[in-house]
Coordinates of C-alpha atoms in Angstrom, one line a residue:
Chain A
M7 CA 17.1 19.1 24.3
N8 CA 14.4 21.7 23.5
V9 CA 11.3 20.2 22.1
I10 CA 9.7 22.3 19.4
K11 CA 6.1 22.8 20.3
S12 CA 5.2 25.8 18.1
I13 CA 6.1 27.1 14.7
S14 CA 5.5 30.0 12.3
I15 CA 5.8 29.5 8.6
I16 CA 7.4 31.7 6.0
G17 CA 6.3 30.9 2.5
A18 CA 2.9 29.7 1.1
G19 CA 3.9 27.5 -1.8
N20 CA 3.4 23.7 -2.2
L21 CA 5.9 22.7 0.5
A22 CA 4.5 25.2 3.0
H23 CA 1.0 23.8 2.5
H24 CA 2.1 20.2 2.8
L25 CA 4.3 20.7 5.9
G26 CA 1.8 23.1 7.5
K27 CA -1.1 20.6 7.1
A28 CA 1.1 17.8 8.3
F29 CA 2.2 19.7 11.5
A30 CA -1.3 21.1 12.2
G31 CA -2.8 19.2 15.1
R32 CA 0.6 17.9 16.3
I33 CA 2.1 21.3 17.3
K34 CA 0.9 24.8 17.5
I35 CA 1.1 26.9 14.3
Y36 CA 1.1 30.6 15.2
S37 CA 1.3 32.5 11.9
V38 CA 2.1 32.4 8.2
Y39 CA 3.8 35.0 6.0
S40 CA 4.5 35.1 2.3
R41 CA 5.2 37.8 -0.3
T42 CA 1.7 37.3 -1.8
H43 CA -0.9 38.1 0.9
A44 CA -3.7 36.3 -0.9
K45 CA -1.7 33.0 -0.8
T46 CA -0.8 33.7 2.8
Q47 CA -4.5 34.1 3.7
V48 CA -5.4 30.8 2.0
L49 CA -2.8 28.8 3.9
A50 CA -3.4 30.6 7.2
K51 CA -7.1 29.8 6.9
K52 CA -6.3 26.1 6.3
L53 CA -4.0 26.1 9.3
D54 CA -6.3 28.2 11.4
C55 CA -3.6 30.7 12.3
F56 CA -2.6 34.4 11.8
A57 CA -2.0 35.7 8.3
A58 CA 0.9 38.2 8.6
E59 CA 0.9 41.0 6.0
K60 CA 4.5 41.9 6.7
L61 CA 7.5 39.8 7.6
E62 CA 7.8 41.8 10.9
Q63 CA 4.4 40.6 11.9
I64 CA 5.3 37.0 11.9
I65 CA 4.7 35.6 15.4
P66 CA 7.9 34.3 17.2
A67 CA 7.7 30.6 17.9
D68 CA 10.0 27.7 19.0
L69 CA 10.9 27.5 15.3
I70 CA 10.3 29.5 12.2
L71 CA 10.1 27.2 9.1
V72 CA 11.3 29.0 6.0
C73 CA 9.8 27.4 2.9
V74 CA 10.8 29.9 0.2
N75 CA 12.7 29.6 -3.0
D76 CA 16.4 29.1 -2.8
D77 CA 17.4 32.7 -3.9
S78 CA 15.3 34.2 -1.0
I79 CA 16.5 32.0 1.9
N80 CA 19.6 34.0 2.8
H81 CA 17.8 37.4 2.8
I82 CA 14.8 36.1 4.8
I83 CA 17.0 34.5 7.5
S84 CA 19.1 37.6 7.8
T85 CA 16.0 39.6 8.5
L86 CA 14.6 37.5 11.4
P87 CA 15.4 38.3 15.0
K88 CA 18.7 36.8 16.4
S89 CA 16.8 35.1 19.2
Q90 CA 14.7 33.1 16.8
K91 CA 15.5 29.5 15.9
I92 CA 15.0 28.9 12.2
A93 CA 15.0 25.9 9.8
Y94 CA 14.8 26.1 6.0
T95 CA 13.7 23.3 3.7
S96 CA 16.0 23.4 0.6
G97 CA 18.2 20.7 -0.8
A98 CA 20.5 23.0 -2.7
V99 CA 21.4 25.8 -0.3
E100 CA 24.4 25.1 1.8
L101 CA 24.3 26.2 5.5
E102 CA 27.8 27.6 5.3
T103 CA 26.9 30.0 2.5
L104 CA 24.4 31.9 4.7
N105 CA 25.2 35.2 6.4
R106 CA 23.7 33.9 9.6
Q107 CA 24.3 30.4 10.8
V108 CA 23.7 30.5 14.5
D109 CA 20.4 28.8 15.5
V110 CA 19.8 28.0 11.8
G111 CA 19.2 24.5 10.6
V112 CA 17.8 22.5 7.7
L113 CA 14.8 20.2 7.4
Y114 CA 14.8 18.9 3.8
P115 CA 12.0 16.5 2.7
L116 CA 13.2 14.7 -0.4
Q117 CA 9.9 14.7 -2.3
T118 CA 8.0 16.5 -5.0
F119 CA 4.9 18.3 -3.9
S120 CA 1.9 19.6 -5.8
L121 CA -0.8 21.7 -4.3
D122 CA -3.7 19.6 -5.3
K123 CA -2.3 16.1 -4.4
S124 CA -1.8 14.8 -0.9
V125 CA 1.4 13.0 -0.2
D126 CA 2.1 10.3 2.4
L127 CA 4.9 11.9 4.4
S128 CA 5.5 8.9 6.6
N129 CA 7.9 7.3 4.1
V130 CA 9.5 10.6 2.8
P131 CA 13.1 10.9 3.8
F132 CA 13.9 14.1 5.8
F133 CA 17.5 15.3 5.9
I134 CA 18.5 17.3 9.0
E135 CA 21.5 19.6 9.5
A136 CA 22.2 22.4 12.0
G137 CA 25.2 24.3 13.3
N138 CA 24.7 23.0 16.8
E139 CA 23.8 19.7 18.3
E140 CA 20.8 20.9 20.2
L141 CA 18.9 22.4 17.3
S142 CA 20.0 19.4 15.2
Q143 CA 18.3 17.0 17.6
S144 CA 15.2 19.3 18.0
L145 CA 14.8 19.3 14.2
F146 CA 15.4 15.5 14.0
N147 CA 12.5 15.0 16.5
L148 CA 10.3 17.5 14.8
A149 CA 10.7 15.7 11.4
G150 CA 10.2 12.4 13.3
M151 CA 6.6 13.5 14.0
L152 CA 5.9 13.3 10.2
S153 CA 8.3 10.6 8.9
E154 CA 9.8 7.3 9.8
K155 CA 12.9 8.2 7.7
V156 CA 14.8 11.0 9.3
V157 CA 18.5 11.2 8.6
Y158 CA 21.4 13.6 9.5
A159 CA 23.1 14.8 6.4
N160 CA 25.5 17.7 5.8
S161 CA 25.1 20.3 3.0
A162 CA 27.4 18.3 0.6
D163 CA 25.3 15.2 0.9
R164 CA 22.1 17.2 0.6
K165 CA 23.4 18.7 -2.7
N166 CA 24.4 15.3 -3.9
L167 CA 20.9 13.9 -3.2
H168 CA 19.4 16.9 -4.9
V169 CA 21.4 16.3 -8.1
A170 CA 20.3 12.6 -8.0
A171 CA 16.7 13.7 -7.4
V172 CA 16.9 15.8 -10.6
F173 CA 17.7 12.7 -12.6
V174 CA 15.1 10.6 -10.8
N175 CA 12.2 13.1 -10.9
N176 CA 12.8 15.9 -13.4
F177 CA 14.6 13.9 -16.1
S178 CA 12.4 10.8 -15.9
N179 CA 9.4 13.1 -16.2
H180 CA 11.0 14.7 -19.2
M181 CA 11.5 11.3 -20.8
V182 CA 7.8 10.7 -20.5
H183 CA 7.1 14.2 -21.9
I184 CA 9.2 13.3 -25.0
A185 CA 7.2 10.0 -25.4
D186 CA 4.0 12.1 -25.1
D187 CA 5.2 14.7 -27.5
F188 CA 6.4 12.1 -30.1
L189 CA 3.2 10.1 -29.9
K190 CA 1.0 13.2 -30.2
S191 CA 2.8 14.0 -33.5
K192 CA 1.8 10.5 -34.7
N193 CA -1.8 10.9 -33.4
L194 CA -1.2 8.3 -30.7
E195 CA -1.9 8.6 -26.9
W196 CA 0.9 8.3 -24.4
T197 CA -1.6 7.0 -21.8
Y198 CA -1.0 3.6 -23.5
L199 CA 2.3 3.7 -21.8
L200 CA 1.1 4.3 -18.2
P201 CA 1.1 0.6 -17.2
L202 CA 4.6 0.3 -18.6
L203 CA 5.7 3.3 -16.5
S204 CA 4.1 1.9 -13.4
E205 CA 5.8 -1.5 -13.9
T206 CA 9.2 0.3 -14.5
V207 CA 9.0 1.8 -11.1
E208 CA 7.5 -1.3 -9.3
K209 CA 10.5 -3.3 -10.6
L210 CA 12.9 -0.9 -8.9
E211 CA 11.4 -1.7 -5.5
Y212 CA 13.1 -5.1 -5.5
S213 CA 15.7 -4.8 -8.3
S214 CA 18.6 -2.3 -8.9
P215 CA 18.3 0.0 -11.9
F216 CA 21.4 -1.7 -13.2
D217 CA 19.8 -5.1 -13.2
A218 CA 16.3 -3.8 -14.3
Q219 CA 17.6 -2.2 -17.5
T220 CA 16.2 -3.7 -20.7
G221 CA 15.8 -2.6 -24.3
P222 CA 17.7 -2.2 -27.6
G223 CA 20.5 -0.1 -26.0
R224 CA 21.4 -2.8 -23.4
R225 CA 20.9 -5.6 -25.9
G226 CA 23.1 -3.8 -28.4
D227 CA 20.3 -4.3 -31.0
E228 CA 21.9 -2.0 -33.6
K229 CA 19.2 -2.5 -36.2
T230 CA 16.5 -1.2 -33.9
L231 CA 18.7 1.6 -32.5
N232 CA 19.3 2.9 -36.0
E233 CA 15.7 2.6 -37.0
H234 CA 14.6 4.5 -33.9
S235 CA 17.2 7.2 -34.4
E236 CA 15.9 7.7 -38.0
M237 CA 12.4 8.1 -36.7
L238 CA 13.4 11.0 -34.5
S239 CA 14.7 14.4 -35.2
G240 CA 16.3 17.5 -33.6
I241 CA 17.0 17.3 -29.9
Q242 CA 14.9 14.2 -29.4
K243 CA 17.3 12.4 -31.8
K244 CA 20.3 13.8 -29.9
L245 CA 18.9 12.6 -26.6
Y246 CA 18.1 9.1 -28.0
Q247 CA 21.7 8.8 -29.2
L248 CA 23.4 10.2 -26.1
I249 CA 21.3 8.2 -23.6
T250 CA 21.8 5.1 -25.7
K251 CA 25.5 5.7 -25.7
S252 CA 25.4 6.1 -21.9
I253 CA 23.5 2.8 -21.5
Q254 CA 26.0 1.0 -23.8
T255 CA 28.9 2.4 -21.8
T256 CA 27.3 1.3 -18.6
Y257 CA 27.1 -2.4 -19.7
K258 CA 30.6 -2.4 -21.4
K259 CA 32.3 -1.6 -18.1
Chain B
M3 CA -14.9 -15.6 -37.4
N4 CA -12.7 -18.5 -36.1
V5 CA -12.4 -18.6 -32.4
I6 CA -8.9 -19.6 -31.2
K7 CA -9.2 -22.4 -28.8
S8 CA -5.7 -23.9 -28.8
I9 CA -2.1 -22.6 -29.2
S10 CA 1.4 -23.8 -29.3
I11 CA 4.2 -21.4 -28.2
I12 CA 7.6 -20.8 -29.8
G13 CA 10.0 -19.2 -27.4
A14 CA 10.6 -19.7 -23.7
G15 CA 11.7 -16.3 -22.5
N16 CA 9.9 -13.8 -20.2
L17 CA 7.1 -13.0 -22.6
A18 CA 6.4 -16.7 -23.4
H19 CA 6.2 -17.4 -19.7
H20 CA 3.8 -14.6 -18.9
L21 CA 1.5 -15.1 -21.9
G22 CA 1.6 -18.9 -21.5
K23 CA 0.6 -18.7 -17.9
A24 CA -2.1 -16.1 -18.6
F25 CA -3.6 -18.3 -21.4
A26 CA -3.4 -21.6 -19.4
G27 CA -6.8 -22.6 -18.2
R28 CA -8.5 -20.3 -20.7
I29 CA -7.5 -22.1 -23.9
K30 CA -5.6 -25.3 -24.7
I31 CA -1.8 -25.1 -24.9
Y32 CA -0.5 -28.1 -26.9
S33 CA 3.3 -27.6 -27.0
V34 CA 6.3 -25.3 -26.5
Y35 CA 9.5 -25.1 -28.5
S36 CA 12.6 -23.0 -27.9
R37 CA 16.2 -23.2 -29.0
T38 CA 17.2 -24.1 -25.4
H39 CA 15.5 -27.3 -24.5
A40 CA 16.1 -26.9 -20.8
K41 CA 14.1 -23.6 -20.9
T42 CA 11.5 -25.3 -23.1
Q43 CA 11.1 -28.0 -20.4
V44 CA 10.7 -25.5 -17.6
L45 CA 7.9 -23.7 -19.4
A46 CA 6.2 -26.8 -20.7
K47 CA 6.1 -28.2 -17.2
K48 CA 4.5 -24.9 -16.0
L49 CA 1.9 -25.1 -18.7
D50 CA 1.4 -28.8 -18.5
C51 CA 2.1 -29.4 -22.2
F52 CA 4.5 -31.1 -24.6
A53 CA 8.1 -29.9 -24.7
A54 CA 9.2 -30.1 -28.4
E55 CA 12.9 -30.8 -28.9
K56 CA 12.8 -29.7 -32.5
L57 CA 10.8 -27.0 -34.3
E58 CA 9.2 -29.7 -36.5
Q59 CA 7.8 -31.4 -33.4
I60 CA 5.7 -28.3 -32.4
I61 CA 2.0 -29.5 -32.3
P62 CA -0.2 -27.7 -34.8
A63 CA -2.9 -25.6 -33.1
D64 CA -5.5 -22.9 -34.0
L65 CA -2.6 -20.5 -33.5
I66 CA 1.1 -20.6 -33.0
L67 CA 2.4 -17.8 -30.8
V68 CA 5.9 -16.8 -31.8
C69 CA 7.6 -15.1 -28.8
V70 CA 11.2 -15.0 -30.0
N71 CA 13.7 -12.1 -30.4
D72 CA 13.2 -9.8 -33.3
D73 CA 16.0 -11.1 -35.5
S74 CA 14.6 -14.7 -35.4
I75 CA 10.9 -13.9 -36.2
N76 CA 11.2 -14.0 -40.0
H77 CA 13.1 -17.2 -40.1
I78 CA 10.8 -19.1 -37.7
I79 CA 7.7 -18.0 -39.5
S80 CA 9.1 -19.0 -42.9
T81 CA 9.7 -22.5 -41.5
L82 CA 6.2 -23.2 -40.2
P83 CA 3.6 -25.0 -42.3
K84 CA 1.6 -22.8 -44.7
S85 CA -1.7 -24.1 -43.2
Q86 CA -0.8 -22.8 -39.8
K87 CA -2.1 -19.5 -38.4
I88 CA 0.7 -17.5 -36.6
A89 CA 1.0 -14.5 -34.4
Y90 CA 4.2 -12.8 -33.2
T91 CA 4.6 -10.5 -30.3
S92 CA 7.1 -7.8 -31.3
G93 CA 6.7 -4.0 -31.4
A94 CA 9.5 -3.4 -33.8
V95 CA 9.1 -6.0 -36.6
E96 CA 6.9 -4.8 -39.4
L97 CA 4.5 -7.3 -40.9
E98 CA 5.3 -6.2 -44.5
T99 CA 9.0 -7.0 -44.0
L100 CA 8.3 -10.7 -43.5
N101 CA 8.8 -13.3 -46.3
R102 CA 5.5 -14.8 -45.4
Q103 CA 2.5 -12.6 -44.5
V104 CA -0.5 -14.9 -45.2
D105 CA -2.2 -16.0 -42.0
V106 CA 0.4 -14.1 -40.0
G107 CA -0.6 -11.5 -37.4
V108 CA 0.7 -9.5 -34.5
L109 CA -0.3 -9.5 -30.8
Y110 CA 2.0 -7.0 -29.1
P111 CA 1.6 -6.4 -25.4
L112 CA 3.2 -3.1 -24.5
Q113 CA 4.8 -4.0 -21.2
T114 CA 8.1 -5.0 -19.7
F115 CA 8.3 -8.5 -18.3
S116 CA 10.6 -10.1 -15.8
L117 CA 10.7 -13.8 -15.2
D118 CA 10.4 -13.5 -11.4
K119 CA 7.7 -10.9 -11.2
S120 CA 4.0 -11.4 -12.0
V121 CA 2.3 -8.6 -14.0
D122 CA -1.4 -7.8 -14.1
L123 CA -2.2 -8.2 -17.8
S124 CA -5.7 -6.8 -17.5
N125 CA -4.6 -3.2 -18.0
V126 CA -1.7 -3.9 -20.4
P127 CA -2.5 -2.6 -23.9
F128 CA -2.3 -5.2 -26.6
F129 CA -1.9 -4.0 -30.2
I130 CA -3.3 -6.2 -32.9
E131 CA -2.5 -6.4 -36.6
A132 CA -3.0 -9.0 -39.3
G133 CA -3.0 -9.3 -43.1
N134 CA -6.7 -10.4 -43.2
E135 CA -9.8 -9.3 -41.3
E136 CA -10.6 -12.8 -40.0
L137 CA -7.2 -13.4 -38.3
S138 CA -7.3 -9.8 -37.0
Q139 CA -10.6 -10.4 -35.3
S140 CA -9.5 -13.7 -33.9
L141 CA -6.4 -12.2 -32.4
F142 CA -8.4 -9.3 -31.0
N143 CA -10.7 -11.7 -29.2
L144 CA -7.7 -13.8 -28.0
A145 CA -6.0 -10.8 -26.5
G146 CA -9.4 -9.7 -25.1
M147 CA -9.3 -12.8 -22.8
L148 CA -6.3 -11.3 -21.0
S149 CA -6.7 -7.5 -21.3
E150 CA -9.4 -4.9 -21.3
K151 CA -7.3 -2.7 -23.6
V152 CA -7.0 -4.3 -27.0
V153 CA -6.4 -2.0 -29.9
Y154 CA -5.9 -2.4 -33.7
A155 CA -2.6 -0.8 -34.7
N156 CA -0.6 -1.0 -37.9
S157 CA 3.1 -1.7 -38.0
A158 CA 4.0 2.0 -38.2
D159 CA 2.0 2.8 -35.1
R160 CA 3.5 -0.1 -33.3
K161 CA 7.0 1.1 -34.1
N162 CA 6.1 4.6 -32.9
L163 CA 4.8 3.2 -29.6
H164 CA 8.0 1.1 -29.3
V165 CA 10.2 4.3 -29.6
A166 CA 8.0 6.0 -27.0
A167 CA 8.3 2.9 -24.8
V168 CA 12.1 3.2 -25.0
F169 CA 11.9 6.7 -23.5
V170 CA 9.3 5.8 -20.9
N171 CA 10.9 2.6 -19.7
N172 CA 14.5 2.2 -20.8
F173 CA 15.6 5.8 -20.5
S174 CA 13.7 6.5 -17.3
N175 CA 15.3 3.5 -15.8
H176 CA 18.7 4.7 -17.0
M177 CA 18.1 8.1 -15.3
V178 CA 17.6 6.2 -12.0
H179 CA 20.7 4.2 -12.7
I180 CA 22.7 7.4 -13.1
A181 CA 21.3 8.7 -9.8
D182 CA 22.2 5.4 -8.2
D183 CA 25.7 5.4 -9.7
F184 CA 26.3 9.1 -8.7
L185 CA 25.1 8.5 -5.1
K186 CA 27.2 5.4 -4.7
S187 CA 30.3 7.4 -5.6
K188 CA 29.3 9.7 -2.7
N189 CA 28.5 6.8 -0.3
L190 CA 24.8 7.6 -0.4
E191 CA 22.0 5.2 -1.1
W192 CA 19.6 5.8 -4.0
T193 CA 16.8 4.0 -2.2
Y194 CA 16.2 7.4 -0.4
L195 CA 14.8 8.4 -3.8
L196 CA 12.2 5.6 -4.1
P197 CA 9.3 7.6 -2.6
L198 CA 10.2 10.5 -5.0
L199 CA 10.2 8.1 -7.9
S200 CA 6.8 6.6 -6.9
E201 CA 5.3 10.1 -6.6
T202 CA 6.8 11.1 -10.0
V203 CA 4.7 8.3 -11.6
E204 CA 1.6 8.7 -9.4
K205 CA 1.4 12.4 -10.5
L206 CA 1.3 11.3 -14.2
E207 CA -1.8 9.3 -13.6
Y208 CA -3.8 12.6 -13.4
S209 CA -1.4 15.2 -14.9
S210 CA 0.3 15.5 -18.2
P211 CA 4.1 15.2 -18.1
F212 CA 4.2 18.7 -19.5
D213 CA 2.3 20.1 -16.5
A214 CA 4.0 17.8 -14.0
Q215 CA 7.5 19.0 -14.8
T216 CA 9.4 20.7 -11.9
G217 CA 13.0 21.4 -11.1
P218 CA 15.8 23.9 -11.8
G219 CA 15.6 23.3 -15.6
R220 CA 11.9 24.3 -15.9
R221 CA 12.3 27.2 -13.4
G222 CA 15.4 28.4 -15.2
D223 CA 17.4 28.4 -12.0
E224 CA 20.8 29.0 -13.6
K225 CA 22.7 29.1 -10.4
T226 CA 21.6 25.5 -9.4
L227 CA 22.0 24.3 -13.0
N228 CA 25.6 25.4 -13.1
E229 CA 26.4 24.0 -9.6
H230 CA 24.9 20.6 -10.5
S231 CA 26.8 20.6 -13.8
E232 CA 30.0 21.3 -12.0
M233 CA 29.3 18.3 -9.6
L234 CA 29.1 15.9 -12.6
S235 CA 31.6 14.7 -15.1
G236 CA 31.9 12.7 -18.3
I237 CA 28.8 11.5 -20.0
Q238 CA 26.7 12.2 -16.9
K239 CA 27.6 15.9 -17.2
K240 CA 26.7 15.8 -21.0
L241 CA 23.4 14.2 -20.2
Y242 CA 22.6 16.7 -17.5
Q243 CA 23.3 19.6 -19.9
L244 CA 21.4 18.1 -22.9
I245 CA 18.3 17.0 -21.0
T246 CA 18.3 20.4 -19.3
K247 CA 18.5 22.1 -22.6
S248 CA 15.6 20.0 -23.9
I249 CA 13.5 20.9 -20.9
Q250 CA 14.3 24.6 -21.3
T251 CA 13.4 24.4 -25.0
T252 CA 10.1 22.7 -24.1
Y253 CA 9.0 25.6 -21.9
K254 CA 10.2 28.3 -24.2
K255 CA 7.9 27.2 -27.0

């Protein structure tokens, strides 16, 4: 098995920053390239490496890590030299849909990253896939430098995890946004609900979401459900009713 | 102002347990009554107080704390002696809908409680309301023994907070349940998503949910949205589409 000792990074967004910083000091980072040179320079400075102005200037390495948006992955990978091993970091893009698949793999960290907030990668699951066993193992070991939870997963599993992640992260966050929006319209602050939100998540560390469910929907408290529904309007009301229906269906099974 | 130095508790559910244990050692607890005597006995033993078999046996105290389900509050309060000060703990029941309102107030902790998990009450917001100023202040100080966040709020505000709490707790939890349910059907484990869930909440401690939103809905990534939608069915598909629509509407404003 080939041990990956050096990388170059394409992309300079949140994920490129977090992975770059995590790998710095563990392996060599040769260069960074992104479409926006100002962003490239910021990241290259952080990682103490070369800031490529053009894609052709990216320095060949044991691996090029492609951290760009889903729509650009195929094009970028097609452009890189055939001799170059590559991994991309997307949950949604299937390996088999790419024009080039030889020496291409996936290293997908299932986490949400913000530029200004550090994340402990050691407990973040990394999902690995590659067309051949050797690259697959190399990527497994590479991810193992950062995380204790590295798992082989094919493109279908990765897509399934990505859908689930949308519910867990994007949709939960939107539920909190609705609470915020609704309370603001009543001159109340949603920050009153932060301890409730923390406890909601803490419970799920030892209880299944099925068992942890509480509230008027699960209890079938029709009086409160109707009152709440009357207090809401527009799409918030529709959401209240549909999610309540889904909760009630869950516990009628 | 009358300082509350003693209480009796009606109810022996999660909230009665948590509040009872929190007050024990700080004020005197005379007695507990609930409809199910076995549960009454468990709590009374924990609190080292009298286990009343009938409501009439509850020992008068500076305050009787009524921790029963919403539908029973009015009846219980009507039954208690006129000379007895009372507080109930519900977010949804309006003071003005009760048959008796004299010397009746509200002490509403905005949190979710499970029997087997201790909760730090010091950061839990308590919302206080009473028909007269004196009881209102007494309840404010009583809650202040447990929490640093005690706030006066009328019944309308309390109801608004309760609706918001349904989104933050019940609906977020249901989003995680759907992720769990979906992944199970694909032979994958939702626990892979726990670090993502923790991070989702950690972000909200310093960022608004509006700013924290990420994902294909916010980005307007139609290809991924369509693919995800195709992977789901039934009410899960409807939820995916309606919540996505709500996210897109939020960022078009």
